[in-house]
Amino acid sequence: FGALVDDTGREKPLTQSSFSSFLVKRDPGLRKCAFEQFYAEFQDHQYTLASSLAYSVKADVFRARARNYSSSLEAALFPDDLPAAVYEGLIKAVRVNLAPLFRYFELRRRVLGLKELHHYDTYVPMVAEIETHISFDQAVEHVVTALQPLGKEYVDVLERGLRGRWCDRYETKGKRSGAFSSGSYGAPPYILMNYKEDVFADVYTLAHEAGHSMHTWFSQKSQKYQDYDYPIFLAEVASTLNEELLTHHLLEQTRDPQMRAYIINRQVDDIRGTLFRQTMFAEFEKVIHEVEEAGDALTLDVFKSEYHKLLTGYFAENLLLDPQLDLECLRIPHFYGAFYVYKYATGISAAVALSEKVLRGDAGAVDAYLEFLKSGGSKFPLETLKAAGVDMTTPKPIESTLQLFERRLGELEELLLPAC
């Protein structure tokens, strides 16, 4: 993808990995240049990429038909015993609640002082990074305190683990980037991350991975080997719930407008990226598989046309759609493992619904949540969530998350618009 001179005056390579780092730069000209240069390469290879994606979809449809499924969507949902109505209900619930998203983009345009908002303007933070210095031990204290509503057993086990040897926390030579939680049956969970004391977001990363680890810990303690491993549909619930509780705790602890704006902006952006954007991706996957199942050709023009329709429906009221953006559908790796991304959207919705029950102090909410963690993979995911108090066959959990987005957006408008 070549190279670009960044805002420090140094030439830096533009790659798949570094593209996002250019989009958060304050200079709109640099963001635009990175966007155009990046997508120029996809333009040069668009026919090859479209052919590759088309054959991936064809393979999905072939496998579904070979096993007598009514559709490739039904085949993908079968292992988790999920009805297509859950997938379709997610899309419908989000589609009829896009007004707050349009408000969000208008807020972003005004805060950034732009005449018009492009897609490459949607990643630069509306609130500047908080200058902070939080040691790992202090981060553990924040996380443990935030998770007090989950009860003594949960926080005691987690604190011992984090202050013990559960977390490989500091960067060393040859260590990979990113963060994840892993483990094996009969052994303690293991968190790998590169904690930085001056990066406030790393406190959230710790809380997130701790959620996965505690899910694994409770499941191991309660289930036999064959039933302890939980499905992806449930995996992000425990980690995201921890982030929701951390956000609630931090907002309770501070009245500083800048800090509150930073925390709320983070939560709003998470919901935007996880619920709205992933649902749009999920709808695109459904559409292109239906095209193939109907016997129509999946060409470059079809991919671009169908993706453009979705971009228009989800974003166009407040976002100027550059023609290059139609090519985005050719660069999403998840599309080669179809019908996966919707789990991010359902996961955050279930997590928000459960966290609200816990924070309200609903009778039995904490015990029900701990039973959810202990269930592991012993039951199908809808059954596990229903026992915890969340019914994903209804739009209610998704609507609760959309309502949270709208409430937080209102708070963010109050904090940021007076300064515009």
mmCIF file of N, CA and C in Angstrom, residues 298-356:
data_model
loop_
_atom_site.group_PDB
_atom_site.id
_atom_site.type_symbol
_atom_site.label_atom_id
_atom_site.label_comp_id
_atom_site.label_asym_id
_atom_site.label_seq_id
_atom_site.Cartn_x
_atom_site.Cartn_y
_atom_site.Cartn_z
ATOM 1 N N LEU A 298 -22.826 -14.010 -8.562
ATOM 2 C CA LEU A 298 -22.178 -13.110 -7.601
ATOM 3 C C LEU A 298 -20.976 -12.470 -8.291
ATOM 4 N N THR A 299 -21.184 -11.298 -8.823
ATOM 5 C CA THR A 299 -20.129 -10.572 -9.528
ATOM 6 C C THR A 299 -19.645 -9.404 -8.671
ATOM 7 N N LEU A 300 -18.588 -8.770 -9.130
ATOM 8 C CA LEU A 300 -18.092 -7.580 -8.439
ATOM 9 C C LEU A 300 -19.189 -6.529 -8.324
ATOM 10 N N ASP A 301 -19.926 -6.316 -9.418
ATOM 11 C CA ASP A 301 -20.983 -5.300 -9.393
ATOM 12 C C ASP A 301 -22.070 -5.639 -8.381
ATOM 13 N N VAL A 302 -22.387 -6.911 -8.242
ATOM 14 C CA VAL A 302 -23.401 -7.326 -7.260
ATOM 15 C C VAL A 302 -22.908 -7.044 -5.847
ATOM 16 N N PHE A 303 -21.685 -7.427 -5.552
ATOM 17 C CA PHE A 303 -21.125 -7.171 -4.220
ATOM 18 C C PHE A 303 -21.156 -5.674 -3.900
ATOM 19 N N LYS A 304 -20.660 -4.873 -4.834
ATOM 20 C CA LYS A 304 -20.595 -3.426 -4.593
ATOM 21 C C LYS A 304 -21.988 -2.813 -4.477
ATOM 22 N N SER A 305 -22.889 -3.254 -5.320
ATOM 23 C CA SER A 305 -24.244 -2.709 -5.302
ATOM 24 C C SER A 305 -24.969 -3.038 -3.998
ATOM 25 N N GLU A 306 -24.891 -4.299 -3.572
ATOM 26 C CA GLU A 306 -25.579 -4.704 -2.340
ATOM 27 C C GLU A 306 -24.951 -4.031 -1.119
ATOM 28 N N TYR A 307 -23.635 -3.890 -1.138
ATOM 29 C CA TYR A 307 -22.970 -3.246 -0.004
ATOM 30 C C TYR A 307 -23.311 -1.756 0.033
ATOM 31 N N HIS A 308 -23.385 -1.145 -1.136
ATOM 32 C CA HIS A 308 -23.721 0.285 -1.191
ATOM 33 C C HIS A 308 -25.132 0.534 -0.651
ATOM 34 N N LYS A 309 -26.056 -0.362 -0.965
ATOM 35 C CA LYS A 309 -27.422 -0.225 -0.437
ATOM 36 C C LYS A 309 -27.414 -0.220 1.093
ATOM 37 N N LEU A 310 -26.607 -1.101 1.671
ATOM 38 C CA LEU A 310 -26.535 -1.177 3.132
ATOM 39 C C LEU A 310 -25.858 0.056 3.712
ATOM 40 N N LEU A 311 -24.778 0.498 3.102
ATOM 41 C CA LEU A 311 -24.116 1.725 3.559
ATOM 42 C C LEU A 311 -25.086 2.901 3.529
ATOM 43 N N THR A 312 -25.881 2.967 2.480
ATOM 44 C CA THR A 312 -26.859 4.047 2.352
ATOM 45 C C THR A 312 -27.907 3.960 3.457
ATOM 46 N N GLY A 313 -28.400 2.748 3.710
ATOM 47 C CA GLY A 313 -29.432 2.571 4.723
ATOM 48 C C GLY A 313 -28.954 2.833 6.131
ATOM 49 N N TYR A 314 -27.728 2.404 6.443
ATOM 50 C CA TYR A 314 -27.211 2.517 7.808
ATOM 51 C C TYR A 314 -26.553 3.868 8.091
ATOM 52 N N PHE A 315 -25.978 4.492 7.070
ATOM 53 C CA PHE A 315 -25.119 5.641 7.347
ATOM 54 C C PHE A 315 -25.404 6.911 6.548
ATOM 55 N N ALA A 316 -26.077 6.804 5.413
ATOM 56 C CA ALA A 316 -26.034 7.896 4.436
ATOM 57 C C ALA A 316 -26.715 9.174 4.885
ATOM 58 N N GLU A 317 -27.580 9.119 5.881
ATOM 59 C CA GLU A 317 -28.271 10.347 6.278
ATOM 60 C C GLU A 317 -27.294 11.413 6.770
ATOM 61 N N ASN A 318 -26.207 10.986 7.411
ATOM 62 C CA ASN A 318 -25.250 11.951 7.960
ATOM 63 C C ASN A 318 -23.820 11.726 7.485
ATOM 64 N N LEU A 319 -23.621 10.778 6.572
ATOM 65 C CA LEU A 319 -22.272 10.406 6.169
ATOM 66 C C LEU A 319 -22.163 10.491 4.655
ATOM 67 N N LEU A 320 -21.140 11.208 4.170
ATOM 68 C CA LEU A 320 -20.902 11.271 2.738
ATOM 69 C C LEU A 320 -20.173 9.990 2.325
ATOM 70 N N LEU A 321 -20.783 9.229 1.424
ATOM 71 C CA LEU A 321 -20.241 7.922 1.049
ATOM 72 C C LEU A 321 -19.317 8.060 -0.157
ATOM 73 N N ASP A 322 -18.029 7.976 0.074
ATOM 74 C CA ASP A 322 -17.065 7.992 -1.022
ATOM 75 C C ASP A 322 -17.200 6.696 -1.819
ATOM 76 N N PRO A 323 -17.063 6.746 -3.141
ATOM 77 C CA PRO A 323 -17.267 5.539 -3.965
ATOM 78 C C PRO A 323 -16.336 4.387 -3.593
ATOM 79 N N GLN A 324 -15.135 4.712 -3.095
ATOM 80 C CA GLN A 324 -14.199 3.647 -2.715
ATOM 81 C C GLN A 324 -14.749 2.758 -1.596
ATOM 82 N N LEU A 325 -15.675 3.310 -0.805
ATOM 83 C CA LEU A 325 -16.169 2.572 0.353
ATOM 84 C C LEU A 325 -16.947 1.322 -0.052
ATOM 85 N N ASP A 326 -17.468 1.288 -1.274
ATOM 86 C CA ASP A 326 -18.162 0.088 -1.752
ATOM 87 C C ASP A 326 -17.230 -1.117 -1.791
ATOM 88 N N LEU A 327 -15.921 -0.858 -1.853
ATOM 89 C CA LEU A 327 -14.937 -1.945 -1.902
ATOM 90 C C LEU A 327 -14.636 -2.527 -0.528
ATOM 91 N N GLU A 328 -15.149 -1.896 0.528
ATOM 92 C CA GLU A 328 -14.870 -2.395 1.874
ATOM 93 C C GLU A 328 -15.321 -3.840 2.036
ATOM 94 N N CYS A 329 -16.388 -4.214 1.337
ATOM 95 C CA CYS A 329 -16.909 -5.576 1.477
ATOM 96 C C CYS A 329 -15.917 -6.635 1.012
ATOM 97 N N LEU A 330 -14.903 -6.233 0.263
ATOM 98 C CA LEU A 330 -13.916 -7.187 -0.253
ATOM 99 C C LEU A 330 -12.728 -7.364 0.684
ATOM 100 N N ARG A 331 -12.698 -6.628 1.782
ATOM 101 C CA ARG A 331 -11.515 -6.685 2.643
ATOM 102 C C ARG A 331 -11.836 -7.137 4.073
ATOM 103 N N ILE A 332 -13.033 -7.644 4.327
ATOM 104 C CA ILE A 332 -13.418 -8.086 5.665
ATOM 105 C C ILE A 332 -13.147 -9.585 5.793
ATOM 106 N N PRO A 333 -12.126 -9.996 6.541
ATOM 107 C CA PRO A 333 -11.786 -11.426 6.618
ATOM 108 C C PRO A 333 -12.926 -12.302 7.128
ATOM 109 N N HIS A 334 -13.751 -11.770 8.029
ATOM 110 C CA HIS A 334 -14.844 -12.564 8.595
ATOM 111 C C HIS A 334 -15.822 -13.055 7.531
ATOM 112 N N PHE A 335 -15.889 -12.378 6.391
ATOM 113 C CA PHE A 335 -16.834 -12.801 5.361
ATOM 114 C C PHE A 335 -16.451 -14.154 4.758
ATOM 115 N N TYR A 336 -15.214 -14.578 5.007
ATOM 116 C CA TYR A 336 -14.794 -15.896 4.532
ATOM 117 C C TYR A 336 -15.103 -16.993 5.558
ATOM 118 N N GLY A 337 -15.622 -16.613 6.695
ATOM 119 C CA GLY A 337 -16.148 -17.547 7.699
ATOM 120 C C GLY A 337 -17.544 -17.070 8.032
ATOM 121 N N ALA A 338 -18.449 -17.253 7.107
ATOM 122 C CA ALA A 338 -19.737 -16.548 7.116
ATOM 123 C C ALA A 338 -20.573 -16.814 8.357
ATOM 124 N N PHE A 339 -21.431 -15.841 8.655
ATOM 125 C CA PHE A 339 -22.408 -15.900 9.743
ATOM 126 C C PHE A 339 -21.733 -16.051 11.109
ATOM 127 N N TYR A 340 -20.695 -15.279 11.290
ATOM 128 C CA TYR A 340 -19.973 -15.233 12.569
ATOM 129 C C TYR A 340 -20.167 -13.883 13.251
ATOM 130 N N VAL A 341 -20.126 -12.802 12.484
ATOM 131 C CA VAL A 341 -20.064 -11.464 13.079
ATOM 132 C C VAL A 341 -21.317 -11.091 13.867
ATOM 133 N N TYR A 342 -22.458 -11.709 13.557
ATOM 134 C CA TYR A 342 -23.674 -11.375 14.302
ATOM 135 C C TYR A 342 -23.517 -11.684 15.785
ATOM 136 N N LYS A 343 -22.605 -12.612 16.112
ATOM 137 C CA LYS A 343 -22.401 -13.005 17.511
ATOM 138 C C LYS A 343 -21.804 -11.869 18.337
ATOM 139 N N TYR A 344 -21.081 -10.966 17.691
ATOM 140 C CA TYR A 344 -20.599 -9.779 18.405
ATOM 141 C C TYR A 344 -21.784 -8.909 18.825
ATOM 142 N N ALA A 345 -22.745 -8.750 17.920
ATOM 143 C CA ALA A 345 -23.908 -7.905 18.199
ATOM 144 C C ALA A 345 -24.819 -8.526 19.254
ATOM 145 N N THR A 346 -25.080 -9.824 19.140
ATOM 146 C CA THR A 346 -25.914 -10.478 20.157
ATOM 147 C C THR A 346 -25.178 -10.542 21.489
ATOM 148 N N GLY A 347 -23.853 -10.697 21.436
ATOM 149 C CA GLY A 347 -23.065 -10.777 22.671
ATOM 150 C C GLY A 347 -23.128 -9.502 23.483
ATOM 151 N N ILE A 348 -22.938 -8.346 22.830
ATOM 152 C CA ILE A 348 -22.990 -7.086 23.579
ATOM 153 C C ILE A 348 -24.407 -6.825 24.080
ATOM 154 N N SER A 349 -25.415 -7.248 23.316
ATOM 155 C CA SER A 349 -26.802 -7.042 23.739
ATOM 156 C C SER A 349 -27.122 -7.864 24.980
ATOM 157 N N ALA A 350 -26.703 -9.124 24.990
ATOM 158 C CA ALA A 350 -26.927 -9.970 26.165
ATOM 159 C C ALA A 350 -26.160 -9.444 27.367
ATOM 160 N N ALA A 351 -24.932 -8.974 27.142
ATOM 161 C CA ALA A 351 -24.109 -8.460 28.244
ATOM 162 C C ALA A 351 -24.726 -7.218 28.866
ATOM 163 N N VAL A 352 -25.217 -6.308 28.038
ATOM 164 C CA VAL A 352 -25.858 -5.092 28.560
ATOM 165 C C VAL A 352 -27.104 -5.454 29.358
ATOM 166 N N ALA A 353 -27.914 -6.374 28.826
ATOM 167 C CA ALA A 353 -29.136 -6.775 29.528
ATOM 168 C C ALA A 353 -28.820 -7.390 30.886
ATOM 169 N N LEU A 354 -27.811 -8.257 30.938
ATOM 170 C CA LEU A 354 -27.428 -8.892 32.203
ATOM 171 C C LEU A 354 -26.826 -7.883 33.175
ATOM 172 N N SER A 355 -25.985 -6.986 32.672
ATOM 173 C CA SER A 355 -25.350 -5.997 33.559
ATOM 174 C C SER A 355 -26.391 -5.073 34.173
ATOM 175 N N GLU A 356 -27.412 -4.725 33.415
ATOM 176 C CA GLU A 356 -28.461 -3.854 33.952
ATOM 177 C C GLU A 356 -29.243 -4.551 35.058
#
